[in-house]
Coordinates of C-alpha atoms in Angstrom, one line a residue:
Chain U
M1 CA -50.7 100.9 -17.4
R2 CA -53.0 102.9 -19.7
I3 CA -52.4 106.6 -20.5
R4 CA -55.4 108.5 -21.7
F5 CA -55.0 112.0 -23.1
W6 CA -57.9 114.4 -22.3
G7 CA -56.1 117.6 -23.4
T8 CA -52.8 118.0 -25.3
R9 CA -52.7 121.7 -26.3
G10 CA -50.4 124.3 -24.8
S11 CA -51.1 127.7 -23.4
I12 CA -54.8 128.1 -24.4
P13 CA -57.5 125.7 -25.7
V14 CA -58.3 126.0 -29.4
A15 CA -60.9 124.6 -31.7
A16 CA -61.0 124.0 -35.4
D17 CA -63.0 126.7 -37.1
G18 CA -65.4 126.4 -40.0
H19 CA -62.8 127.0 -42.6
M20 CA -60.6 124.3 -41.2
I21 CA -63.4 121.8 -41.2
R22 CA -64.5 122.8 -44.7
E23 CA -60.9 122.2 -45.9
K24 CA -60.9 118.7 -44.4
I25 CA -64.2 117.9 -46.2
R26 CA -62.9 119.4 -49.4
T27 CA -59.7 117.3 -49.3
A28 CA -61.6 114.1 -48.4
L29 CA -64.1 114.6 -51.2
S30 CA -61.3 115.4 -53.6
L31 CA -59.4 112.2 -52.7
A32 CA -62.6 110.1 -53.0
E33 CA -62.5 111.0 -56.7
G34 CA -66.2 110.5 -57.1
R35 CA -66.2 106.9 -56.1
H36 CA -69.3 105.1 -55.0
F37 CA -69.4 103.4 -51.6
E38 CA -71.5 100.3 -51.4
N39 CA -72.0 100.4 -47.6
E40 CA -70.9 102.0 -44.4
N41 CA -67.9 99.6 -44.1
Q42 CA -66.5 100.9 -47.3
I43 CA -66.8 104.4 -46.1
E44 CA -65.0 103.6 -42.9
L45 CA -62.3 101.7 -44.9
F46 CA -61.8 104.7 -47.2
I47 CA -61.5 107.1 -44.2
D48 CA -59.0 104.9 -42.3
E49 CA -56.9 103.8 -45.3
S50 CA -57.0 106.6 -47.8
L51 CA -57.1 109.7 -45.7
R52 CA -54.1 111.0 -43.7
F53 CA -54.5 111.6 -40.0
P54 CA -55.0 115.4 -40.3
I55 CA -57.7 114.9 -42.8
R56 CA -59.6 112.0 -41.2
F57 CA -59.1 113.1 -37.6
G58 CA -57.2 115.9 -35.8
Y59 CA -55.2 116.6 -32.7
G60 CA -57.9 118.4 -30.7
G61 CA -57.6 121.6 -28.8
D62 CA -58.1 121.0 -25.1
S63 CA -55.3 122.1 -22.8
S64 CA -53.1 119.7 -20.7
C65 CA -54.9 116.9 -18.9
V66 CA -53.5 113.3 -18.9
Q67 CA -55.0 110.4 -17.0
I68 CA -52.9 107.5 -15.9
E69 CA -54.8 104.3 -15.3
G70 CA -53.6 101.3 -13.4
G71 CA -54.3 102.1 -9.8
G72 CA -57.5 101.6 -7.9
E73 CA -58.3 105.3 -7.8
Y74 CA -58.2 108.0 -10.5
M75 CA -54.9 109.7 -11.3
V76 CA -54.6 112.7 -13.5
C77 CA -51.7 115.0 -14.5
D78 CA -52.8 118.6 -14.7
M79 CA -56.3 120.1 -15.0
G80 CA -56.4 121.9 -18.3
S81 CA -59.6 122.3 -20.2
G82 CA -59.4 118.5 -21.1
L83 CA -60.5 117.9 -17.5
R84 CA -64.0 118.9 -18.4
R85 CA -64.4 116.0 -20.7
F86 CA -62.9 113.6 -18.2
G87 CA -65.5 114.8 -15.6
Q88 CA -68.2 114.4 -18.2
K89 CA -67.1 110.8 -18.8
I90 CA -67.3 110.1 -15.0
M91 CA -70.8 111.6 -14.8
T92 CA -71.9 109.5 -17.7
D93 CA -70.5 106.4 -16.2
Y94 CA -71.6 106.9 -12.6
G95 CA -74.2 109.8 -12.5
C96 CA -74.0 112.0 -9.5
G97 CA -72.1 109.2 -7.8
L98 CA -73.4 109.8 -4.4
D99 CA -73.5 106.1 -3.9
H100 CA -70.1 105.7 -5.4
P101 CA -67.7 108.2 -3.8
K102 CA -64.4 108.4 -5.7
V103 CA -60.9 109.4 -4.9
Y104 CA -59.0 111.6 -7.4
H105 CA -55.2 112.2 -7.3
F106 CA -54.1 115.2 -9.3
F107 CA -50.5 115.8 -10.1
M108 CA -49.8 119.4 -11.0
S109 CA -46.9 120.4 -13.2
H110 CA -47.6 124.0 -12.1
V111 CA -50.6 126.3 -11.7
H112 CA -50.4 128.4 -14.8
W113 CA -53.9 129.0 -16.1
D114 CA -54.0 126.5 -18.9
H115 CA -53.2 123.8 -16.4
I116 CA -55.9 124.6 -13.9
M117 CA -58.7 126.0 -16.0
G118 CA -60.7 122.7 -16.2
F119 CA -61.3 122.4 -12.5
P120 CA -64.3 124.7 -12.3
F121 CA -65.9 122.5 -14.9
F122 CA -65.2 119.2 -13.2
P123 CA -68.5 118.0 -11.8
P124 CA -67.1 115.5 -9.2
A125 CA -65.6 118.5 -7.3
Y126 CA -69.1 119.7 -6.6
I127 CA -70.3 116.4 -5.2
S128 CA -69.9 115.6 -1.5
G129 CA -68.3 112.3 -0.6
N130 CA -65.7 112.6 -3.3
T131 CA -62.1 113.1 -2.3
I132 CA -59.7 115.2 -4.3
R133 CA -56.0 115.3 -3.5
I134 CA -54.0 117.9 -5.4
Y135 CA -50.2 117.2 -5.4
G136 CA -47.4 119.5 -6.5
G137 CA -43.9 120.5 -6.1
H138 CA -44.9 124.0 -5.2
S139 CA -45.9 124.9 -1.7
T140 CA -49.5 124.2 -0.7
D141 CA -50.1 127.9 -0.4
V142 CA -49.1 128.5 -4.0
L143 CA -51.3 125.6 -5.2
E144 CA -54.3 126.5 -3.1
D145 CA -54.2 130.2 -3.8
A146 CA -54.2 129.7 -7.6
F147 CA -57.3 127.4 -7.4
R148 CA -59.1 129.6 -5.0
R149 CA -58.4 132.8 -7.0
Q150 CA -59.6 131.1 -10.2
Q151 CA -62.8 130.1 -8.6
S152 CA -63.9 133.4 -6.9
S153 CA -65.7 136.6 -8.0
P154 CA -65.3 138.2 -10.5
C155 CA -63.6 135.3 -12.3
F156 CA -66.2 132.6 -11.8
P157 CA -69.7 132.5 -10.5
V158 CA -69.4 129.5 -8.2
D159 CA -67.1 130.2 -5.3
W160 CA -64.5 127.7 -4.2
N161 CA -66.2 127.3 -0.8
Q162 CA -69.3 125.9 -2.5
L163 CA -67.4 122.8 -3.7
G164 CA -68.8 119.7 -2.1
A165 CA -65.8 117.3 -2.4
D166 CA -63.2 117.0 0.3
I167 CA -60.2 118.8 -1.3
S168 CA -56.7 118.8 0.0
F169 CA -53.4 120.1 -1.2
I170 CA -50.2 118.1 -0.7
H171 CA -46.6 119.3 -1.3
L172 CA -44.2 116.8 -2.7
E173 CA -40.5 117.1 -2.6
V174 CA -38.2 116.6 -5.5
D175 CA -35.9 113.6 -5.8
R176 CA -37.8 111.5 -3.3
W177 CA -40.0 108.5 -4.0
Y178 CA -43.6 108.5 -2.9
E179 CA -46.1 105.7 -3.0
I180 CA -49.5 107.0 -4.2
N181 CA -52.4 104.8 -5.4
G182 CA -50.1 101.9 -5.9
F183 CA -47.6 103.9 -8.0
C184 CA -44.1 104.9 -7.1
V185 CA -43.9 108.6 -7.9
K186 CA -40.9 111.0 -8.1
L187 CA -40.7 114.7 -9.0
M188 CA -38.1 116.8 -10.9
R189 CA -37.9 120.5 -10.9
Q190 CA -38.1 122.0 -14.4
S191 CA -37.1 125.3 -15.9
H192 CA -40.3 127.4 -16.4
H193 CA -41.6 130.7 -15.1
G194 CA -42.2 130.1 -11.4
S195 CA -40.8 126.6 -11.9
S196 CA -42.7 123.5 -13.0
F197 CA -42.4 119.9 -12.0
G198 CA -42.1 116.7 -14.0
Y199 CA -43.3 113.3 -12.7
R200 CA -42.0 109.8 -13.1
F201 CA -44.6 107.1 -12.4
E202 CA -43.6 103.5 -12.0
K203 CA -45.8 100.5 -11.5
D204 CA -45.4 96.7 -12.2
G205 CA -42.1 97.3 -14.1
K206 CA -43.6 100.0 -16.3
T207 CA -42.7 103.7 -16.3
V208 CA -44.3 106.8 -17.7
V209 CA -42.7 110.3 -17.4
Y210 CA -44.8 113.4 -17.6
S211 CA -42.6 116.4 -18.4
T212 CA -44.4 119.4 -19.7
D213 CA -43.8 123.2 -19.5
A214 CA -40.1 122.6 -19.3
E215 CA -37.4 124.4 -21.2
Y216 CA -34.5 122.0 -21.7
K217 CA -31.7 124.1 -23.2
L218 CA -29.1 121.3 -22.9
Q219 CA -26.4 123.9 -22.2
N220 CA -25.3 122.5 -18.9
E221 CA -24.2 118.9 -19.1
E222 CA -24.7 118.3 -15.4
E223 CA -28.3 119.4 -15.6
T224 CA -28.9 117.5 -18.8
A225 CA -27.5 114.3 -17.2
A226 CA -30.0 114.7 -14.4
V227 CA -32.9 114.9 -16.8
E228 CA -31.5 111.9 -18.7
D229 CA -31.4 110.1 -15.4
F230 CA -35.1 111.1 -14.7
F231 CA -36.1 109.8 -18.1
R232 CA -33.9 106.7 -18.0
N233 CA -35.5 103.6 -19.7
A234 CA -39.0 105.0 -19.4
D235 CA -41.6 103.1 -21.5
L236 CA -43.2 106.5 -22.4
V237 CA -42.1 110.1 -22.0
I238 CA -44.8 112.8 -22.5
F239 CA -42.7 115.8 -23.5
D240 CA -43.2 119.5 -24.1
A241 CA -42.3 119.8 -27.7
M242 CA -44.1 123.1 -28.3
Y243 CA -41.5 124.9 -30.5
S244 CA -38.9 124.3 -33.1
L245 CA -35.3 124.5 -31.9
A246 CA -34.8 127.8 -33.7
D247 CA -37.9 129.3 -32.0
M248 CA -36.9 128.2 -28.5
S249 CA -33.3 129.5 -29.1
T250 CA -34.4 132.9 -30.4
I251 CA -37.7 134.7 -30.2
R252 CA -39.2 132.3 -27.7
E253 CA -36.1 131.7 -25.6
D254 CA -36.9 131.7 -21.9
W255 CA -40.6 131.2 -22.6
G256 CA -40.3 127.9 -20.7
H257 CA -40.9 125.3 -23.4
S258 CA -38.8 122.8 -25.4
S259 CA -38.5 121.7 -28.9
N260 CA -39.4 118.5 -30.8
I261 CA -35.7 117.6 -31.5
V262 CA -34.5 118.3 -28.0
G263 CA -37.0 115.7 -26.9
V264 CA -35.5 113.2 -29.4
D265 CA -32.0 113.8 -28.2
L266 CA -33.0 113.5 -24.5
C267 CA -35.0 110.3 -25.1
L268 CA -32.3 108.7 -27.2
R269 CA -29.7 109.4 -24.5
A270 CA -32.1 108.0 -21.8
K271 CA -33.0 105.0 -23.9
V272 CA -36.7 105.8 -23.7
K273 CA -39.0 103.4 -25.7
H274 CA -41.7 105.8 -26.7
Y275 CA -41.4 109.6 -27.0
C276 CA -44.8 111.4 -27.2
M277 CA -44.8 115.1 -28.2
F278 CA -47.2 117.1 -26.1
H279 CA -48.3 120.7 -25.2
H280 CA -48.8 121.8 -28.8
E281 CA -48.4 125.3 -30.0
P282 CA -52.0 126.7 -30.3
A283 CA -51.2 128.4 -33.6
Y284 CA -50.4 125.1 -35.2
N285 CA -53.2 123.4 -37.2
D286 CA -53.5 119.7 -37.8
E287 CA -51.4 119.7 -41.0
T288 CA -48.6 121.5 -39.2
L289 CA -48.6 119.1 -36.3
Y290 CA -48.6 116.2 -38.7
T291 CA -45.7 117.6 -40.6
I292 CA -43.7 118.2 -37.4
L293 CA -44.3 114.5 -36.5
Q294 CA -42.9 113.4 -39.8
E295 CA -39.9 115.7 -39.5
T296 CA -39.2 114.6 -35.9
K297 CA -39.3 110.9 -37.0
R298 CA -36.9 111.8 -39.8
Y299 CA -34.5 113.6 -37.3
E300 CA -34.6 110.5 -35.1
K301 CA -33.6 108.4 -38.2
I302 CA -30.6 110.7 -38.9
V303 CA -29.3 110.8 -35.3
H304 CA -30.2 107.5 -33.7
E305 CA -27.3 105.2 -33.6
N306 CA -28.0 101.9 -31.8
H307 CA -31.3 102.8 -30.1
Y308 CA -34.7 102.9 -31.8
L309 CA -37.1 105.4 -30.5
K310 CA -40.9 105.3 -31.2
I311 CA -42.3 108.8 -31.7
S312 CA -45.9 110.0 -31.7
T313 CA -47.8 113.2 -31.3
A314 CA -50.4 113.3 -28.5
Y315 CA -53.9 114.1 -29.5
D316 CA -57.1 114.5 -27.5
N317 CA -58.6 111.1 -26.7
L318 CA -55.4 109.2 -27.6
I319 CA -54.9 106.1 -25.5
I320 CA -51.4 104.5 -25.1
D321 CA -51.0 101.2 -23.3
I322 CA -47.6 100.4 -21.9
Chain C
M1 CA -14.2 116.9 -33.7
E2 CA -11.5 119.3 -35.1
I3 CA -11.5 122.9 -36.0
T4 CA -9.1 124.8 -38.2
C5 CA -9.1 128.5 -39.0
Q6 CA -8.1 130.5 -42.0
Q7 CA -8.2 134.2 -42.6
V8 CA -9.4 135.2 -46.1
S9 CA -9.2 139.0 -46.4
D10 CA -11.9 140.3 -43.9
V11 CA -13.6 136.9 -43.5
T12 CA -12.6 134.3 -40.8
L13 CA -13.2 130.9 -42.3
I14 CA -13.7 128.2 -39.7
K15 CA -13.5 124.6 -40.9
V16 CA -15.1 122.0 -38.7
Q17 CA -14.7 118.2 -39.0
G18 CA -16.1 115.2 -37.2
R19 CA -19.2 114.8 -35.1
I20 CA -20.9 117.3 -32.9
D21 CA -23.2 115.9 -30.2
H22 CA -23.6 116.3 -26.5
R23 CA -20.2 114.7 -25.9
T24 CA -18.3 117.1 -28.2
A25 CA -20.5 120.2 -28.1
T26 CA -18.6 121.9 -25.2
D27 CA -15.3 121.4 -27.0
F28 CA -16.9 122.8 -30.1
G29 CA -18.1 125.9 -28.2
N30 CA -14.7 126.3 -26.6
A31 CA -12.9 126.0 -29.9
L32 CA -15.1 128.6 -31.5
K33 CA -14.6 131.1 -28.7
P34 CA -11.2 132.5 -29.5
H35 CA -12.3 133.2 -33.1
L36 CA -15.5 134.9 -31.9
N37 CA -13.4 137.0 -29.5
Q38 CA -11.8 138.5 -32.6
C39 CA -15.3 139.8 -33.3
K40 CA -15.6 141.2 -29.8
A41 CA -12.3 143.0 -30.2
G42 CA -13.7 144.5 -33.4
E43 CA -10.9 142.9 -35.4
Y44 CA -13.0 140.8 -37.8
K45 CA -16.7 140.8 -38.1
K46 CA -17.4 138.2 -40.8
F47 CA -17.4 134.4 -40.1
I48 CA -18.1 131.5 -42.3
I49 CA -18.4 128.1 -40.6
D50 CA -17.6 125.4 -43.1
L51 CA -19.5 122.3 -42.0
G52 CA -18.5 120.2 -45.0
G53 CA -16.5 117.9 -42.7
V54 CA -19.3 117.4 -40.2
D55 CA -21.0 114.1 -40.6
F56 CA -23.1 114.0 -37.5
M57 CA -24.8 116.8 -35.5
T58 CA -27.5 116.8 -32.9
S59 CA -29.4 119.7 -31.3
A60 CA -26.4 120.2 -28.9
G61 CA -24.3 121.2 -31.9
L62 CA -27.0 123.5 -33.2
R63 CA -27.2 125.2 -29.8
V64 CA -23.5 126.0 -29.9
L65 CA -23.9 127.5 -33.4
M66 CA -26.8 129.6 -32.1
T67 CA -24.8 130.8 -29.1
A68 CA -21.9 131.8 -31.4
A69 CA -24.2 133.6 -33.8
K70 CA -25.9 135.5 -31.0
A71 CA -22.5 136.6 -29.5
C72 CA -21.4 137.7 -32.9
D73 CA -24.7 139.5 -33.6
K74 CA -24.2 141.5 -30.5
Q75 CA -21.0 142.9 -31.9
K76 CA -22.7 143.6 -35.2
G77 CA -20.9 140.7 -36.8
E78 CA -22.1 138.1 -39.3
V79 CA -22.1 134.3 -39.2
A80 CA -22.9 132.1 -42.1
V81 CA -22.7 128.3 -42.5
A82 CA -21.6 126.6 -45.6
A83 CA -21.2 123.2 -47.4
L84 CA -23.7 121.3 -45.3
R85 CA -23.9 117.6 -46.0
P86 CA -27.4 116.3 -46.9
G87 CA -28.1 115.0 -43.4
I88 CA -27.0 118.1 -41.7
K89 CA -28.9 120.3 -44.2
E90 CA -32.0 118.3 -43.3
I91 CA -31.4 118.9 -39.6
F92 CA -31.1 122.6 -40.3
R93 CA -34.5 122.5 -42.1
I94 CA -36.2 120.3 -39.4
S95 CA -34.9 122.6 -36.6
R96 CA -35.8 125.7 -38.6
F97 CA -32.2 126.8 -38.3
D98 CA -32.3 127.4 -42.0
L99 CA -34.6 130.3 -41.3
V100 CA -32.3 132.0 -38.8
F101 CA -28.9 131.2 -40.3
R102 CA -27.5 132.2 -43.7
V103 CA -26.9 128.8 -45.3
F104 CA -24.7 128.5 -48.4
S105 CA -24.2 125.4 -50.5
T106 CA -20.4 126.0 -50.9
V107 CA -17.8 128.1 -49.1
K108 CA -17.1 129.9 -52.3
S109 CA -20.8 131.1 -52.6
A110 CA -20.7 132.1 -48.9
L111 CA -17.6 134.2 -49.5
E112 CA -19.1 135.8 -52.6
N113 CA -22.1 136.8 -50.6
L114 CA -20.2 138.1 -47.5
S115 CA -17.2 139.6 -49.1
P116 CA -16.4 139.7 -52.9
D117 CA -12.8 140.7 -52.0
A118 CA -12.4 137.5 -49.9
A119 CA -14.0 135.4 -52.6
A120 CA -11.4 136.7 -55.1
N121 CA -8.6 135.9 -52.7
Y122 CA -9.9 132.4 -51.7
K123 CA -8.1 129.4 -52.9
E124 CA -9.8 126.1 -52.3
V125 CA -7.6 123.6 -50.7

């Protein structure tokens, strides 16, 4: 199973501005200390081995969109702004695709704007012959209404009714297994404004959990045990780690998001193999996200007892194979 | 996990020992409650939680501390934590709890800050 991150940012897409890029260049040149590179290979080597991740790369700024590969058809969680690049990739690979109609399965955590805003910029939706199935724990009315309203005047120039693909909305119930595109899929209701839903995907003995826009307060042991059960033994958990615990317990309480260390505690309890922090705070730059990753790993080292947890921070274009 | 309590002038000194994780967090919260009720009753308003005996704490324990601090804050009371071991101190920094809690390196320094009178009457056991 391959997980491909097209968008990892929370709430609103962001982009590195000129000052941020200049700072990266300045730091890289400073670390180069005037050295001479004999060839392109040496440059690549210097970049990869001498520059930290926030200098040589970055986390990106597209909002939530995660592709899960391994079935015969396309499967994607959420349609944030990252969906635009996913659509571009398909257009590059297949052109208009009139001779190659495709089926797309979209699993919606919820329909807040940052999770649907990529759809008007998803070319396959405009091409007849394609099939788009949009699944969610919300009612089909709620799902469809959000998409239609987003793609109607005065919000967008191309009306929903002009889309060429065959689009349907499908309600999924929580705590029930579904078989979709060769995957076993289960939903869990999560604490978020208007509710959100987490997904557990299983195939060929591998499991990935997608749990974003969820506020896990860990105050009710029965509820926490249910989450633990949903995460249990997953190979990968993609988790809303938007805030620090102090933020989510004070000024951002009830904003519907979790913290980096709550994710560690839940994943350790559930004996998860790999915990991937996701839905990054838009105000955080690459250095801050990198620092949070180091701190989260340190926290895991302090509290883990007999279970080792791999920890990473999702970034746009990251690929994880499980 | 064990809690003992000592009144030092106008400061309630709560000493915690053991580990605070999801298994013990509820007990920790319940044990703190009667002391915080003093705050509600307007009897005492200043609390120092001595974490010197705590060797393990997860986010579950931090949440209990936050709930206690909020309850106290509503009554215009004060909560400070003191004597954190290096690992616990690090967890406070990582969780950013060091930005929302008053953290003191020793119980004595916490007392001096909250109540000079209590500090003068405090005898370290």
